[in-house]
Amino acid sequence: MTTRPRTAFIEHVNLSVSDPARSAALMIALFGWHIRWQGTAADGGHTIHVGSDTAYLALYQAANTDHTPLVHSKGQPLNHVGIQVDDLTAVDAACRTAGLVPFGHDDYEPGRRFYMVDFDGIEFEIVSYA
């Protein structure tokens, strides 16, 4: 009997942010995503799920957060979140409009990319294979 390989994909990533509404608005502006759900988290915090119909970012704020930036060392434990887009130039422009500074622009196989750091210091790699 042969077993069929299973297909796995990332369904969501949960990120701690200082202001879920602000972070969700940024993701909507950059990627054209939508809010899938929002509400109270199990511990009294607040979460907004923003993404596509198949995957999303859970933007979580603990109940005791006072809207000050969270402090995380780079790479402890997350280096960056990779987001694939069709139009890299348009997302770069949207980052700049939001007041963010794209950096590390590069073009090597298998695609073009740049990086940006959001309002909470979370790094995103924006990549296009178009």
mmCIF file of C-alpha atoms in Angstrom:
data_model
loop_
_atom_site.group_PDB
_atom_site.id
_atom_site.type_symbol
_atom_site.label_atom_id
_atom_site.label_comp_id
_atom_site.label_asym_id
_atom_site.label_seq_id
_atom_site.Cartn_x
_atom_site.Cartn_y
_atom_site.Cartn_z
ATOM 1 C CA MET A 1 0.000 0.000 0.000
ATOM 2 C CA THR A 2 1.396 3.378 -0.959
ATOM 3 C CA THR A 3 0.653 6.465 1.005
ATOM 4 C CA ARG A 4 -0.107 9.676 -0.769
ATOM 5 C CA PRO A 5 2.072 12.636 0.233
ATOM 6 C CA ARG A 6 0.195 15.331 2.116
ATOM 7 C CA THR A 7 0.288 18.924 1.031
ATOM 8 C CA ALA A 8 1.068 21.330 3.838
ATOM 9 C CA PHE A 9 0.905 25.107 3.814
ATOM 10 C CA ILE A 10 1.060 27.881 6.370
ATOM 11 C CA GLU A 11 -2.508 28.798 7.255
ATOM 12 C CA HIS A 12 -1.625 31.682 9.578
ATOM 13 C CA VAL A 13 1.145 33.347 11.533
ATOM 14 C CA ASN A 14 0.363 34.944 14.902
ATOM 15 C CA LEU A 15 2.284 38.169 15.577
ATOM 16 C CA SER A 16 2.241 40.311 18.717
ATOM 17 C CA VAL A 17 1.708 43.953 17.783
ATOM 18 C CA SER A 18 1.113 47.161 19.724
ATOM 19 C CA ASP A 19 -1.988 48.183 17.749
ATOM 20 C CA PRO A 20 -3.803 45.456 15.772
ATOM 21 C CA ALA A 21 -6.064 47.934 13.943
ATOM 22 C CA ARG A 22 -3.085 49.987 12.717
ATOM 23 C CA SER A 23 -1.220 46.839 11.643
ATOM 24 C CA ALA A 24 -4.304 45.451 9.875
ATOM 25 C CA ALA A 25 -4.787 48.765 8.030
ATOM 26 C CA LEU A 26 -1.162 48.582 6.865
ATOM 27 C CA MET A 27 -1.569 45.014 5.580
ATOM 28 C CA ILE A 28 -4.768 45.993 3.761
ATOM 29 C CA ALA A 29 -3.030 48.995 2.148
ATOM 30 C CA LEU A 30 0.054 47.012 1.122
ATOM 31 C CA PHE A 31 -1.455 43.722 0.017
ATOM 32 C CA GLY A 32 -5.144 44.328 -0.654
ATOM 33 C CA TRP A 33 -6.090 41.853 2.084
ATOM 34 C CA HIS A 34 -9.259 41.964 4.160
ATOM 35 C CA ILE A 35 -10.179 41.425 7.790
ATOM 36 C CA ARG A 36 -11.385 37.849 8.170
ATOM 37 C CA TRP A 37 -12.218 38.052 11.879
ATOM 38 C CA GLN A 38 -11.550 40.189 14.922
ATOM 39 C CA GLY A 39 -12.380 39.905 18.562
ATOM 40 C CA THR A 40 -11.310 39.168 22.092
ATOM 41 C CA ALA A 41 -8.516 36.644 22.526
ATOM 42 C CA ALA A 42 -8.739 33.897 25.137
ATOM 43 C CA ASP A 43 -6.641 35.884 27.642
ATOM 44 C CA GLY A 44 -8.600 39.111 27.309
ATOM 45 C CA GLY A 45 -6.351 40.503 24.612
ATOM 46 C CA HIS A 46 -7.511 41.520 21.145
ATOM 47 C CA THR A 47 -6.776 39.845 17.792
ATOM 48 C CA ILE A 48 -7.449 40.786 14.185
ATOM 49 C CA HIS A 49 -7.087 38.172 11.443
ATOM 50 C CA VAL A 50 -6.131 39.925 8.190
ATOM 51 C CA GLY A 51 -5.250 38.159 4.969
ATOM 52 C CA SER A 52 -6.633 36.377 1.951
ATOM 53 C CA ASP A 53 -9.333 33.719 1.830
ATOM 54 C CA THR A 54 -6.696 30.999 2.308
ATOM 55 C CA ALA A 55 -4.115 32.433 4.736
ATOM 56 C CA TYR A 56 -3.779 35.285 7.210
ATOM 57 C CA LEU A 57 -1.782 37.073 9.865
ATOM 58 C CA ALA A 58 -3.258 36.991 13.357
ATOM 59 C CA LEU A 59 -2.371 40.389 14.807
ATOM 60 C CA TYR A 60 -2.469 39.945 18.573
ATOM 61 C CA GLN A 61 -2.345 42.506 21.360
ATOM 62 C CA ALA A 62 -2.162 41.279 24.954
ATOM 63 C CA ALA A 63 -4.674 42.681 27.445
ATOM 64 C CA ASN A 64 -1.951 44.556 29.348
ATOM 65 C CA THR A 65 -0.341 46.265 26.335
ATOM 66 C CA ASP A 66 -0.366 50.060 26.582
ATOM 67 C CA HIS A 67 0.193 50.758 22.851
ATOM 68 C CA THR A 68 3.943 51.221 23.283
ATOM 69 C CA PRO A 69 6.182 49.410 20.803
ATOM 70 C CA LEU A 70 7.038 45.856 21.743
ATOM 71 C CA VAL A 71 10.726 45.116 22.105
ATOM 72 C CA HIS A 72 12.062 42.019 20.376
ATOM 73 C CA SER A 73 15.641 41.301 19.389
ATOM 74 C CA LYS A 74 16.079 40.706 15.658
ATOM 75 C CA GLY A 75 15.765 37.005 15.059
ATOM 76 C CA GLN A 76 14.543 36.223 18.564
ATOM 77 C CA PRO A 77 12.847 34.041 17.479
ATOM 78 C CA LEU A 78 11.653 35.449 14.135
ATOM 79 C CA ASN A 79 13.872 36.762 11.328
ATOM 80 C CA HIS A 80 11.156 37.895 8.933
ATOM 81 C CA VAL A 81 7.810 37.022 7.384
ATOM 82 C CA GLY A 82 7.860 36.461 3.616
ATOM 83 C CA ILE A 83 4.953 37.804 1.571
ATOM 84 C CA GLN A 84 4.645 37.002 -2.152
ATOM 85 C CA VAL A 85 3.112 39.710 -4.358
ATOM 86 C CA ASP A 86 2.508 40.170 -8.073
ATOM 87 C CA ASP A 87 3.550 43.834 -8.297
ATOM 88 C CA LEU A 88 6.677 44.548 -6.272
ATOM 89 C CA THR A 89 6.900 48.154 -7.459
ATOM 90 C CA ALA A 90 3.354 48.957 -6.302
ATOM 91 C CA VAL A 91 3.971 47.457 -2.845
ATOM 92 C CA ASP A 92 7.254 49.369 -2.542
ATOM 93 C CA ALA A 93 5.340 52.596 -3.292
ATOM 94 C CA ALA A 94 2.615 51.673 -0.773
ATOM 95 C CA CYS A 95 5.289 51.098 1.895
ATOM 96 C CA ARG A 96 6.715 54.563 1.278
ATOM 97 C CA THR A 97 3.235 56.125 1.355
ATOM 98 C CA ALA A 98 2.697 54.468 4.767
ATOM 99 C CA GLY A 99 5.926 56.084 6.011
ATOM 100 C CA LEU A 100 7.997 52.898 5.949
ATOM 101 C CA VAL A 101 11.433 52.621 4.335
ATOM 102 C CA PRO A 102 11.897 49.635 2.001
ATOM 103 C CA PHE A 103 15.479 48.356 1.872
ATOM 104 C CA GLY A 104 17.620 45.475 0.615
ATOM 105 C CA HIS A 105 16.204 45.511 -2.903
ATOM 106 C CA ASP A 106 17.658 42.607 -4.867
ATOM 107 C CA ASP A 107 17.017 40.537 -7.958
ATOM 108 C CA TYR A 108 18.263 36.963 -7.930
ATOM 109 C CA GLU A 109 16.788 33.568 -8.669
ATOM 110 C CA PRO A 110 14.053 32.790 -8.179
ATOM 111 C CA GLY A 111 12.655 36.339 -7.898
ATOM 112 C CA ARG A 112 12.984 39.995 -6.981
ATOM 113 C CA ARG A 113 12.589 41.211 -3.393
ATOM 114 C CA PHE A 114 12.930 43.923 -0.827
ATOM 115 C CA TYR A 115 12.492 44.166 2.941
ATOM 116 C CA MET A 116 10.568 46.499 5.206
ATOM 117 C CA VAL A 117 10.148 46.839 8.943
ATOM 118 C CA ASP A 118 6.654 47.615 10.232
ATOM 119 C CA PHE A 119 5.625 49.918 13.080
ATOM 120 C CA ASP A 120 6.461 47.242 15.686
ATOM 121 C CA GLY A 121 9.878 46.328 14.309
ATOM 122 C CA ILE A 122 8.685 43.161 12.548
ATOM 123 C CA GLU A 123 10.645 42.577 9.358
ATOM 124 C CA PHE A 124 8.862 41.469 6.185
ATOM 125 C CA GLU A 125 10.462 40.194 2.991
ATOM 126 C CA ILE A 126 8.321 41.170 0.023
ATOM 127 C CA VAL A 127 9.034 38.930 -2.971
ATOM 128 C CA SER A 128 7.749 38.648 -6.518
ATOM 129 C CA TYR A 129 8.248 35.781 -8.949
ATOM 130 C CA ALA A 130 6.395 37.611 -11.757
#
